[in-house]
mmCIF file with all atom_site columns, C-alpha atoms and ligand atoms in Angstrom:
data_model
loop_
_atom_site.group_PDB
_atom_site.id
_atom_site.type_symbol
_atom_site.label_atom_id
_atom_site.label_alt_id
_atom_site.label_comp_id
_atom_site.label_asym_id
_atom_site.label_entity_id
_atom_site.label_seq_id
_atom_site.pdbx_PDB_ins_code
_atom_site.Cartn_x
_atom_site.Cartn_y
_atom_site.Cartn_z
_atom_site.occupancy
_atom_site.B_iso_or_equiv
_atom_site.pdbx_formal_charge
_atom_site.auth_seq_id
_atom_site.auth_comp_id
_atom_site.auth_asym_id
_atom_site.auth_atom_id
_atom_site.pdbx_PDB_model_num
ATOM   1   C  CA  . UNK A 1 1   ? 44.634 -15.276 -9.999  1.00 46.00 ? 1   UNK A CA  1
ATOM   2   C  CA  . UNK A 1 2   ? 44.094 -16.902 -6.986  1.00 49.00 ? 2   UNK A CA  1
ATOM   3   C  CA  . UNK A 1 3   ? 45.410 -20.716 -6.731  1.00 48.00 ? 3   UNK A CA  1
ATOM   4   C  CA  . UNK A 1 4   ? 43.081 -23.172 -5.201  1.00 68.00 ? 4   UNK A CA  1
ATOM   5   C  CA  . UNK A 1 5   ? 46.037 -25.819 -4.770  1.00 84.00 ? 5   UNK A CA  1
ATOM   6   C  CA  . UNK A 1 6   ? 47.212 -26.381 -1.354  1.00 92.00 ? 6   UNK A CA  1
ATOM   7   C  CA  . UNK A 1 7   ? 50.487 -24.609 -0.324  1.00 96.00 ? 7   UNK A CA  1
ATOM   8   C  CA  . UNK A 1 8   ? 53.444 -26.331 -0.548  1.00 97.00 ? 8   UNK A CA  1
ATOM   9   C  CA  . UNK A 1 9   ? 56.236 -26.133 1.568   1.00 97.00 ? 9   UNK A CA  1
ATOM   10  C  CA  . UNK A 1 10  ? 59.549 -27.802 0.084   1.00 98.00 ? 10  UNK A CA  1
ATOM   11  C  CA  . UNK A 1 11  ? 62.159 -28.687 2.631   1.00 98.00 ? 11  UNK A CA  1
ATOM   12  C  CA  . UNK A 1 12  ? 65.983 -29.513 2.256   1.00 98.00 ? 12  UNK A CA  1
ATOM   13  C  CA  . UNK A 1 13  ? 67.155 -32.259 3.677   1.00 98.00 ? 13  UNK A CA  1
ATOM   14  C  CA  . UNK A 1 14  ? 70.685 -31.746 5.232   1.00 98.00 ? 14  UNK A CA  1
ATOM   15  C  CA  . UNK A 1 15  ? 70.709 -29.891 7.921   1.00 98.00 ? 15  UNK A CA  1
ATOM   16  C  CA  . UNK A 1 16  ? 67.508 -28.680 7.937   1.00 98.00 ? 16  UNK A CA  1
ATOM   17  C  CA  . UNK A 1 17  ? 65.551 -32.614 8.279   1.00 98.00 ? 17  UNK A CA  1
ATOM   18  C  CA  . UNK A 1 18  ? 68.501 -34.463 9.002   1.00 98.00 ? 18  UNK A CA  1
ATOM   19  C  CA  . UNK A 1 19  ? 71.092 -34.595 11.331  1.00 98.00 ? 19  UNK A CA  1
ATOM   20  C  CA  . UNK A 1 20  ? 73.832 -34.768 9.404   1.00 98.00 ? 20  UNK A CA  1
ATOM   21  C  CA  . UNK A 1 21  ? 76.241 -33.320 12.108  1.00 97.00 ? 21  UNK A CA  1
ATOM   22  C  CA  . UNK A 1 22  ? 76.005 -36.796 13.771  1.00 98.00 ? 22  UNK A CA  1
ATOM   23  C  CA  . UNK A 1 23  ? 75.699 -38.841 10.817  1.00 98.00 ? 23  UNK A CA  1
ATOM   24  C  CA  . UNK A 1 24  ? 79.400 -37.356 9.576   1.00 98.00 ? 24  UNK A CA  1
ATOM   25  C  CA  . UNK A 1 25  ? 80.595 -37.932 13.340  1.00 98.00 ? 25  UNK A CA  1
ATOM   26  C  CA  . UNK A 1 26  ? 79.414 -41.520 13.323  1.00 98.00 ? 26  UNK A CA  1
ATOM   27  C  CA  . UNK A 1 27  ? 81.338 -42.448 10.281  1.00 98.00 ? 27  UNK A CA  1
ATOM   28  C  CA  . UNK A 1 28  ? 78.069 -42.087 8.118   1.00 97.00 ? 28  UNK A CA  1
ATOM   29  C  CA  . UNK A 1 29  ? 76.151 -44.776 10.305  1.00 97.00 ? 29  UNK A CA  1
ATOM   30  C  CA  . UNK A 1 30  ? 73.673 -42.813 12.346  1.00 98.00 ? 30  UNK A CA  1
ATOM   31  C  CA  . UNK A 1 31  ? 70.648 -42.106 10.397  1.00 98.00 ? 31  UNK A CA  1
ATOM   32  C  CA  . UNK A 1 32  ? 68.614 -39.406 12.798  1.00 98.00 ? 32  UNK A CA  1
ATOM   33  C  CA  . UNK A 1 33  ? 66.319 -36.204 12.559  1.00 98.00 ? 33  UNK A CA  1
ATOM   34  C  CA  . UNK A 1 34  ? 66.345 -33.142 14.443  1.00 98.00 ? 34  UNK A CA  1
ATOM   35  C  CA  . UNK A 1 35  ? 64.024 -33.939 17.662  1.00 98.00 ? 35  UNK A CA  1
ATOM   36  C  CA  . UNK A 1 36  ? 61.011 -31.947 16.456  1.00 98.00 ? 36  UNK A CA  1
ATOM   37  C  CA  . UNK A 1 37  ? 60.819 -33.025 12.846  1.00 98.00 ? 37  UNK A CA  1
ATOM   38  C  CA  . UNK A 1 38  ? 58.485 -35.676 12.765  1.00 98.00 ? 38  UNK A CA  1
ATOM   39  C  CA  . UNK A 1 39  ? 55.535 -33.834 14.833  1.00 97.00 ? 39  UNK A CA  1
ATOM   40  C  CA  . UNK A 1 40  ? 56.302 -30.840 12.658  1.00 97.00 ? 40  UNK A CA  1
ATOM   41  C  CA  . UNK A 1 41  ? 55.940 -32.584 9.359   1.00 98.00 ? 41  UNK A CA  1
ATOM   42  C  CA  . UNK A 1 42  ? 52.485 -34.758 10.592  1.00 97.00 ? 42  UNK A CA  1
ATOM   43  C  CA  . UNK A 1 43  ? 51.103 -31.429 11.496  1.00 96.00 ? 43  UNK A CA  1
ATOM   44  C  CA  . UNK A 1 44  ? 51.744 -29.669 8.538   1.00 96.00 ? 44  UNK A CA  1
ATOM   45  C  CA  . UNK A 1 45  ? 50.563 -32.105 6.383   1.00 95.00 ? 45  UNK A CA  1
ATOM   46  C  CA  . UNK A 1 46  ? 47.025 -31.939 7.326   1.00 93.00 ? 46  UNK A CA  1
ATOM   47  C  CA  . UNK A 1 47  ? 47.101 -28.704 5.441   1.00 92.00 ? 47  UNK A CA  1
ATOM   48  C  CA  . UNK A 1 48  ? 49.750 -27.680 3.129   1.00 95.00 ? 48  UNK A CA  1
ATOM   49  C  CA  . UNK A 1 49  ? 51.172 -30.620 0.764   1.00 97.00 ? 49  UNK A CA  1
ATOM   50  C  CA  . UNK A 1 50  ? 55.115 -31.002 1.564   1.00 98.00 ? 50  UNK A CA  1
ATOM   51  C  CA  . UNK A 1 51  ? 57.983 -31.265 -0.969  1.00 98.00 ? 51  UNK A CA  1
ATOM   52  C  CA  . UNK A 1 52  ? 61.689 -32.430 -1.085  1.00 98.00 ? 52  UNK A CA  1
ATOM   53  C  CA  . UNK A 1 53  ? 64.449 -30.067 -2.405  1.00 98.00 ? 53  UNK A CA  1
ATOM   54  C  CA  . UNK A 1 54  ? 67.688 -31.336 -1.682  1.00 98.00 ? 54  UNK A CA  1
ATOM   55  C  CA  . UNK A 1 55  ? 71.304 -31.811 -3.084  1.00 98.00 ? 55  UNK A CA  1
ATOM   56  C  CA  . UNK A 1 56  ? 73.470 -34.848 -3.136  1.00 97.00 ? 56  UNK A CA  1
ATOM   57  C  CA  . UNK A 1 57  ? 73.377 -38.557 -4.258  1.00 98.00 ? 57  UNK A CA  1
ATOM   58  C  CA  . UNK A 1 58  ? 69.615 -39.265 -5.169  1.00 97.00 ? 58  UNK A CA  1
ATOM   59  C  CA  . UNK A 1 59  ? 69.546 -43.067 -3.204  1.00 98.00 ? 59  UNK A CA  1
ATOM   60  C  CA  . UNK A 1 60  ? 71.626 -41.788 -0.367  1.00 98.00 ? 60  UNK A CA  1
ATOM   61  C  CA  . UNK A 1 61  ? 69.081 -38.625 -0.303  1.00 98.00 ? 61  UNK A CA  1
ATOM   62  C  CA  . UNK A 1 62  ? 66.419 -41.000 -0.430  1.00 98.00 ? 62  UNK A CA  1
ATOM   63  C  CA  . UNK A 1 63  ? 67.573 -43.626 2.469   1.00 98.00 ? 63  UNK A CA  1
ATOM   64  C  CA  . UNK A 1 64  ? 67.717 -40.422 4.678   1.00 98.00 ? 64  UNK A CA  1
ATOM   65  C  CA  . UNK A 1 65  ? 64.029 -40.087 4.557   1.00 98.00 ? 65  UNK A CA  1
ATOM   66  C  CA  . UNK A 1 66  ? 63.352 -43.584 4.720   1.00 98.00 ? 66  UNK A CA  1
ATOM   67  C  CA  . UNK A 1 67  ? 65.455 -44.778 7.483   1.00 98.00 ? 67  UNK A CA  1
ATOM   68  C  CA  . UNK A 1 68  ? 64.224 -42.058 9.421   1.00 98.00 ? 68  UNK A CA  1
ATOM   69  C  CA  . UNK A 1 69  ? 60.392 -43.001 8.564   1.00 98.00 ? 69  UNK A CA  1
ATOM   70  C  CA  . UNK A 1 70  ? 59.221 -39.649 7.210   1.00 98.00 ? 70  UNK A CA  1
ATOM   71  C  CA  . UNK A 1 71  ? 59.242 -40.487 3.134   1.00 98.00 ? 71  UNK A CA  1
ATOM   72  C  CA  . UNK A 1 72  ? 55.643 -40.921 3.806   1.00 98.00 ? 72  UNK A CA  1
ATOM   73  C  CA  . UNK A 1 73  ? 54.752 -37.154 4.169   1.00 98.00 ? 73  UNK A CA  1
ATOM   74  C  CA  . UNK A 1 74  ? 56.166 -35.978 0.891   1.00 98.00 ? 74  UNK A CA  1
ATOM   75  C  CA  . UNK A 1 75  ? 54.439 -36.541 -2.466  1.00 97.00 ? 75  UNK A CA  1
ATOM   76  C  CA  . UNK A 1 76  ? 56.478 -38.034 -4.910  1.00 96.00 ? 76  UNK A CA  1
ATOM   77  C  CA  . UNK A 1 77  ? 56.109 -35.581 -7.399  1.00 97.00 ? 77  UNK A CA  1
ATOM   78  C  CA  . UNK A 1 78  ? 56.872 -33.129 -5.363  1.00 98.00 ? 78  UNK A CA  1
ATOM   79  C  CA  . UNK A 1 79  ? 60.754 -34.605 -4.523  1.00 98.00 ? 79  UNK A CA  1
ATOM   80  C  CA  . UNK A 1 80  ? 63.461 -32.525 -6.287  1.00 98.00 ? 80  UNK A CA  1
ATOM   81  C  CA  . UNK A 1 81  ? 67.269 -34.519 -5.043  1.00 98.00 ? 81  UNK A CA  1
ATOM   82  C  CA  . UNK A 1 82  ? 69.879 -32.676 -7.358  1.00 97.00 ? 82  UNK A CA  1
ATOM   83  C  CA  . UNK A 1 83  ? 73.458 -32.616 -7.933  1.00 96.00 ? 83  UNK A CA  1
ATOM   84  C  CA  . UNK A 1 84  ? 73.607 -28.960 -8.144  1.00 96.00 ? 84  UNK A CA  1
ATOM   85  C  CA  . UNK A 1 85  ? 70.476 -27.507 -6.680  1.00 96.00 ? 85  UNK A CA  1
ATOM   86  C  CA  . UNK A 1 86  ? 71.012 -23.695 -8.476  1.00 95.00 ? 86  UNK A CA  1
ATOM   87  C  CA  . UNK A 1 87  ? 70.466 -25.464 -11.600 1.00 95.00 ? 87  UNK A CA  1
ATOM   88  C  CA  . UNK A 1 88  ? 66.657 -26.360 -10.664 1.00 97.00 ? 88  UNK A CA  1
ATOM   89  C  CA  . UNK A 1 89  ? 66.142 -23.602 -9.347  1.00 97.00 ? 89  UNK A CA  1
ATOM   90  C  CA  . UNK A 1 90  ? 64.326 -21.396 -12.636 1.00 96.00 ? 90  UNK A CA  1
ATOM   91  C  CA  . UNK A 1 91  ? 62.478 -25.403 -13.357 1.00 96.00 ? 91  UNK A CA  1
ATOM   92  C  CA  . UNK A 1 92  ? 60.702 -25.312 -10.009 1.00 96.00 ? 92  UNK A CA  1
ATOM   93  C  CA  . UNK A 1 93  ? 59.599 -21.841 -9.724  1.00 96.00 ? 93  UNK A CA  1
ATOM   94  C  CA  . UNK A 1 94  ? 57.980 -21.656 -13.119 1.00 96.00 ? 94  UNK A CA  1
ATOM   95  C  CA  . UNK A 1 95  ? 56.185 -25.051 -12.383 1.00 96.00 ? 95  UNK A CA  1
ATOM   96  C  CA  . UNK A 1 96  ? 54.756 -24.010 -8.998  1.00 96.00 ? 96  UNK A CA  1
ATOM   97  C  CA  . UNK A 1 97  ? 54.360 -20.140 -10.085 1.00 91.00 ? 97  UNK A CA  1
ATOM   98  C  CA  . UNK A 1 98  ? 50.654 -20.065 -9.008  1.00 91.00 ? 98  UNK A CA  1
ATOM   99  C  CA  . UNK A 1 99  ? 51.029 -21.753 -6.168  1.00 95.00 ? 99  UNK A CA  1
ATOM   100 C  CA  . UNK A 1 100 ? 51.629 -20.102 -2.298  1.00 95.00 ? 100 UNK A CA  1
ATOM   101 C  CA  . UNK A 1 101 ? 55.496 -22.015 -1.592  1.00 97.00 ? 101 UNK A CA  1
ATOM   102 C  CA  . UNK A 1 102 ? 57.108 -22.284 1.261   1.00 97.00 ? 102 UNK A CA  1
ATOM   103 C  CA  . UNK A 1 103 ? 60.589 -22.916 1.425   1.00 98.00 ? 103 UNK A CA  1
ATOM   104 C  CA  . UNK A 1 104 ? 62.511 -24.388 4.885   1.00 98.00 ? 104 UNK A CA  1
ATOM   105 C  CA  . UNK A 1 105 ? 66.274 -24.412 4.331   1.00 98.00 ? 105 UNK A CA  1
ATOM   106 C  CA  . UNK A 1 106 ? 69.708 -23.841 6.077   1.00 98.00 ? 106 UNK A CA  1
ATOM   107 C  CA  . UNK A 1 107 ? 71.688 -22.729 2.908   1.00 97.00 ? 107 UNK A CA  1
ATOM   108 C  CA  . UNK A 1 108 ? 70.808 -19.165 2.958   1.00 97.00 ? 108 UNK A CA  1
ATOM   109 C  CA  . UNK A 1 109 ? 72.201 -18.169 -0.657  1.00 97.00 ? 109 UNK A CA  1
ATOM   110 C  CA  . UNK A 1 110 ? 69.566 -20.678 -1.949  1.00 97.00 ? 110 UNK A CA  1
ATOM   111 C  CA  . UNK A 1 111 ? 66.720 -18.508 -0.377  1.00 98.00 ? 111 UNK A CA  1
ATOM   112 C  CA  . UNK A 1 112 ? 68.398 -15.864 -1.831  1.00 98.00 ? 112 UNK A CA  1
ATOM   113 C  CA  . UNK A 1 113 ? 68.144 -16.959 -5.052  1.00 97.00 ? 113 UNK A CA  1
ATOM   114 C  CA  . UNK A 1 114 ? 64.593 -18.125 -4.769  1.00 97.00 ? 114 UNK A CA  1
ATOM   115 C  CA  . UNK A 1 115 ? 63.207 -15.141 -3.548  1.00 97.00 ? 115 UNK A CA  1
ATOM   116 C  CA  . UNK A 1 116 ? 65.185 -13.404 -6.543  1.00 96.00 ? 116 UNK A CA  1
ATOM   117 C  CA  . UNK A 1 117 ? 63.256 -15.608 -9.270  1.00 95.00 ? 117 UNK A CA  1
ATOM   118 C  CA  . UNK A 1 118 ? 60.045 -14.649 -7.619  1.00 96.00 ? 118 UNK A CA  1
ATOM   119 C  CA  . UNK A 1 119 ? 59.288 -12.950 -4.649  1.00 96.00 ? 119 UNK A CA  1
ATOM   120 C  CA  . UNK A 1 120 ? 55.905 -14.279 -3.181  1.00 95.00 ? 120 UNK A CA  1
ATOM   121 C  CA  . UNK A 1 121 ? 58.448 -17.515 -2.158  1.00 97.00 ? 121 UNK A CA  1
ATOM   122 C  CA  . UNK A 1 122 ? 58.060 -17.233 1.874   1.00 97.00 ? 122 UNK A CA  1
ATOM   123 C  CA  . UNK A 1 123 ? 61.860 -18.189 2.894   1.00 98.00 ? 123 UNK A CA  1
ATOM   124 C  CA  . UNK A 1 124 ? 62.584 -19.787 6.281   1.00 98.00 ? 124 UNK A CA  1
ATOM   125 C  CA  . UNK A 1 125 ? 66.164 -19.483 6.859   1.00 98.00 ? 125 UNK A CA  1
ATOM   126 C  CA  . UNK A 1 126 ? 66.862 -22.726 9.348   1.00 98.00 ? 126 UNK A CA  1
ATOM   127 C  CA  . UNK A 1 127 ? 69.582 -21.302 10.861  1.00 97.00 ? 127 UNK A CA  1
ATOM   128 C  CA  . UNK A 1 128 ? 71.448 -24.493 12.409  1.00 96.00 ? 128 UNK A CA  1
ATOM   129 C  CA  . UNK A 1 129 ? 74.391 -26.355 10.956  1.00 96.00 ? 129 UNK A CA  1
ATOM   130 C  CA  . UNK A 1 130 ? 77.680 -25.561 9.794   1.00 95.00 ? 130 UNK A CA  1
ATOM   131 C  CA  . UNK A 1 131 ? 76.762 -23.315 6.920   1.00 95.00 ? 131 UNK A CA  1
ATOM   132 C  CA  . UNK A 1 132 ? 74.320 -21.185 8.544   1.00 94.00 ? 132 UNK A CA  1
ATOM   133 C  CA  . UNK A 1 133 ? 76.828 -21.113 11.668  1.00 93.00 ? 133 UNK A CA  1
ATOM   134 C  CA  . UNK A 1 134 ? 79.284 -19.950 9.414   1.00 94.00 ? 134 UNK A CA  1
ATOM   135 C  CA  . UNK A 1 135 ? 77.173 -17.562 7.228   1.00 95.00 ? 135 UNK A CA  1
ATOM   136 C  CA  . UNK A 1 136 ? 77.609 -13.603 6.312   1.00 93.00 ? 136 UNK A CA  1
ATOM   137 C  CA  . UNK A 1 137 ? 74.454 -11.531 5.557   1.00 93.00 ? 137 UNK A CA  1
ATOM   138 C  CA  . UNK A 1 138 ? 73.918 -11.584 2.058   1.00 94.00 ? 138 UNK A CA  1
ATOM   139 C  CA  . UNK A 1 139 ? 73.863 -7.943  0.932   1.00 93.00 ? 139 UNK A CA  1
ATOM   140 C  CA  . UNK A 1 140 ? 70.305 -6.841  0.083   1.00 92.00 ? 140 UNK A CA  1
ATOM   141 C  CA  . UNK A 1 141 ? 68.659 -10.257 1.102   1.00 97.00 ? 141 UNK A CA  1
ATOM   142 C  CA  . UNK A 1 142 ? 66.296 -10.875 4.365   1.00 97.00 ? 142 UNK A CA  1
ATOM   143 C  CA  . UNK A 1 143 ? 64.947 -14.321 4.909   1.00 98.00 ? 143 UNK A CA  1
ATOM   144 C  CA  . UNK A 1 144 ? 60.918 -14.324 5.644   1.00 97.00 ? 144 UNK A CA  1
ATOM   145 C  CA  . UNK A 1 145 ? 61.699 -15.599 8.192   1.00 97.00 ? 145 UNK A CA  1
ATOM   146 C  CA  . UNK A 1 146 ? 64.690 -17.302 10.587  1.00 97.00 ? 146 UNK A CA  1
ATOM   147 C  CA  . UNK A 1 147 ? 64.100 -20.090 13.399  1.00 97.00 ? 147 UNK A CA  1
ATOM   148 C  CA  . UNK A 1 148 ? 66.600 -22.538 15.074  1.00 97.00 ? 148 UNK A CA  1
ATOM   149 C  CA  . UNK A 1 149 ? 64.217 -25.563 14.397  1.00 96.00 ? 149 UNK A CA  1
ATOM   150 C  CA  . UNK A 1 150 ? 61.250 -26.169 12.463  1.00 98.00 ? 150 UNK A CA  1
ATOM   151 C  CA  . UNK A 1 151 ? 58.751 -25.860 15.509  1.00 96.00 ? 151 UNK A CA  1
ATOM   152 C  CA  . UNK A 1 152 ? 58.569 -21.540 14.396  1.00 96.00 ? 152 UNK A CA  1
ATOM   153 C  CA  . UNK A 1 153 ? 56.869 -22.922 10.768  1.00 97.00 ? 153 UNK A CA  1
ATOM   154 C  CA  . UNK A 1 154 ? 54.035 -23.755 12.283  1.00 95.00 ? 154 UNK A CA  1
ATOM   155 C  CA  . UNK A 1 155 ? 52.281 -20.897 14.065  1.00 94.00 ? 155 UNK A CA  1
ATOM   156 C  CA  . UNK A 1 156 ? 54.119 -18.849 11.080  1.00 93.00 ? 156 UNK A CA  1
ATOM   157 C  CA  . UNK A 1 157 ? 51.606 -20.757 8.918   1.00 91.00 ? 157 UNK A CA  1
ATOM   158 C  CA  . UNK A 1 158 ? 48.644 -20.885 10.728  1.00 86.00 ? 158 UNK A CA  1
ATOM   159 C  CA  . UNK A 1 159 ? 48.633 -17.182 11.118  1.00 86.00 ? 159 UNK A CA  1
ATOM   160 C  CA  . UNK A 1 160 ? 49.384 -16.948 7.768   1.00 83.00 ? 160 UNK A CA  1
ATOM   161 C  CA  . UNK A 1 161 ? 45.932 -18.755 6.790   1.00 73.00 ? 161 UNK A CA  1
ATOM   162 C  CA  . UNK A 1 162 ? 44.400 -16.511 9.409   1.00 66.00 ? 162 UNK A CA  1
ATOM   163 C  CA  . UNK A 1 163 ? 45.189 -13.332 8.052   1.00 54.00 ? 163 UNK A CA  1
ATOM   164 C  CA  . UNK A 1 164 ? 44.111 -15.326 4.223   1.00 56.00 ? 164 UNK A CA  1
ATOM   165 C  CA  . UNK A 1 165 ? 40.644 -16.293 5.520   1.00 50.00 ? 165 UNK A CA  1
ATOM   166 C  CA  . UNK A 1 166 ? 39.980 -13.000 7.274   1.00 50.00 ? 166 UNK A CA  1
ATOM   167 C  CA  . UNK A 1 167 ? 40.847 -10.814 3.915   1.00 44.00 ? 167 UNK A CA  1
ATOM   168 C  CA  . UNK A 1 168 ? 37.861 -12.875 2.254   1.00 42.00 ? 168 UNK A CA  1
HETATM 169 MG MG1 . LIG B 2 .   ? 71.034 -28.264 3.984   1.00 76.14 ? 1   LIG B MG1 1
#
């Protein structure tokens, strides 16, 4: 059955939001987002609601998002910060199963493992970072989709909606 909820697209923070390159290099002081992230995140908000799914210390999670001055576009209930992020995985799918998700993220086993709990997840594979630097192709495993910054997402989506509106 066909959802009338917005979309939601959950990002991860590290890496994929954050620069947290810089913020190691600085000794943890630097607080900074990728250059496109904020015009990325206003313009998908006017049509998709956006979500937090992250790993790591909850308040030091948190103050990335606030420092930086984007905690504003994310709904509260829609913020997952977890120790172990595998864990919540099976939680979050079966609460938002009939709703269109989006997922932005640099860890590419975490799509993986996503798209195997169900498969109309669109995965964007942020490839940018140490661990997607450093990443092997996971055998039997294509991201949706793969961009070096978040700019891709949004023509991605709007043609997305497109091809939705012209089906009806
Ligand atoms: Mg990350």
């Amino acid at each position: 059955m066909q959802s009338l909820n917005k979309p939601i697209i959950f990002f991860d923070i590290d890496y994929t939001l954050f620069d947290t390159a810089l913020f190691k290099k600085t000794n943890f002081t630097k607080y900074s987002l990728y250059e496109e992230v904020p015009s990325v995140l206003a313009n998908l908000s006017k049509n998709l609601e956006l979500g937090i799914f992250s790993q790591g210390d909850k308040d030091l999670q948190n103050s990335k998002l606030k420092v930086t001055k984007i905690d504003h576009f994310f709904q509260k209930e829609h913020i997952y910060i977890e120790s172990e992020k595998e864990e919540k995985i099976k939680t979050i799918i079966e609460k938002y199963k009939n709703i269109q998700l989006y997922i932005a993220e640099d860890k590419l086993f975490i799509l993986s493992l996503m798209k195997k709990e169900n498969p109309d997840i669109f995965t964007i594979w942020i490839k940018r970072g140490v661990y997607a630097q450093n990443q092997k192709p996971i055998p039997d495993f294509m991201p949706d989709a793969v961009m070096y910054n978040l700019s891709g997402i949004i023509p991605l989506i709007d043609k997305k909606h497109g091809l939705t509106l012209h089906s009806y």
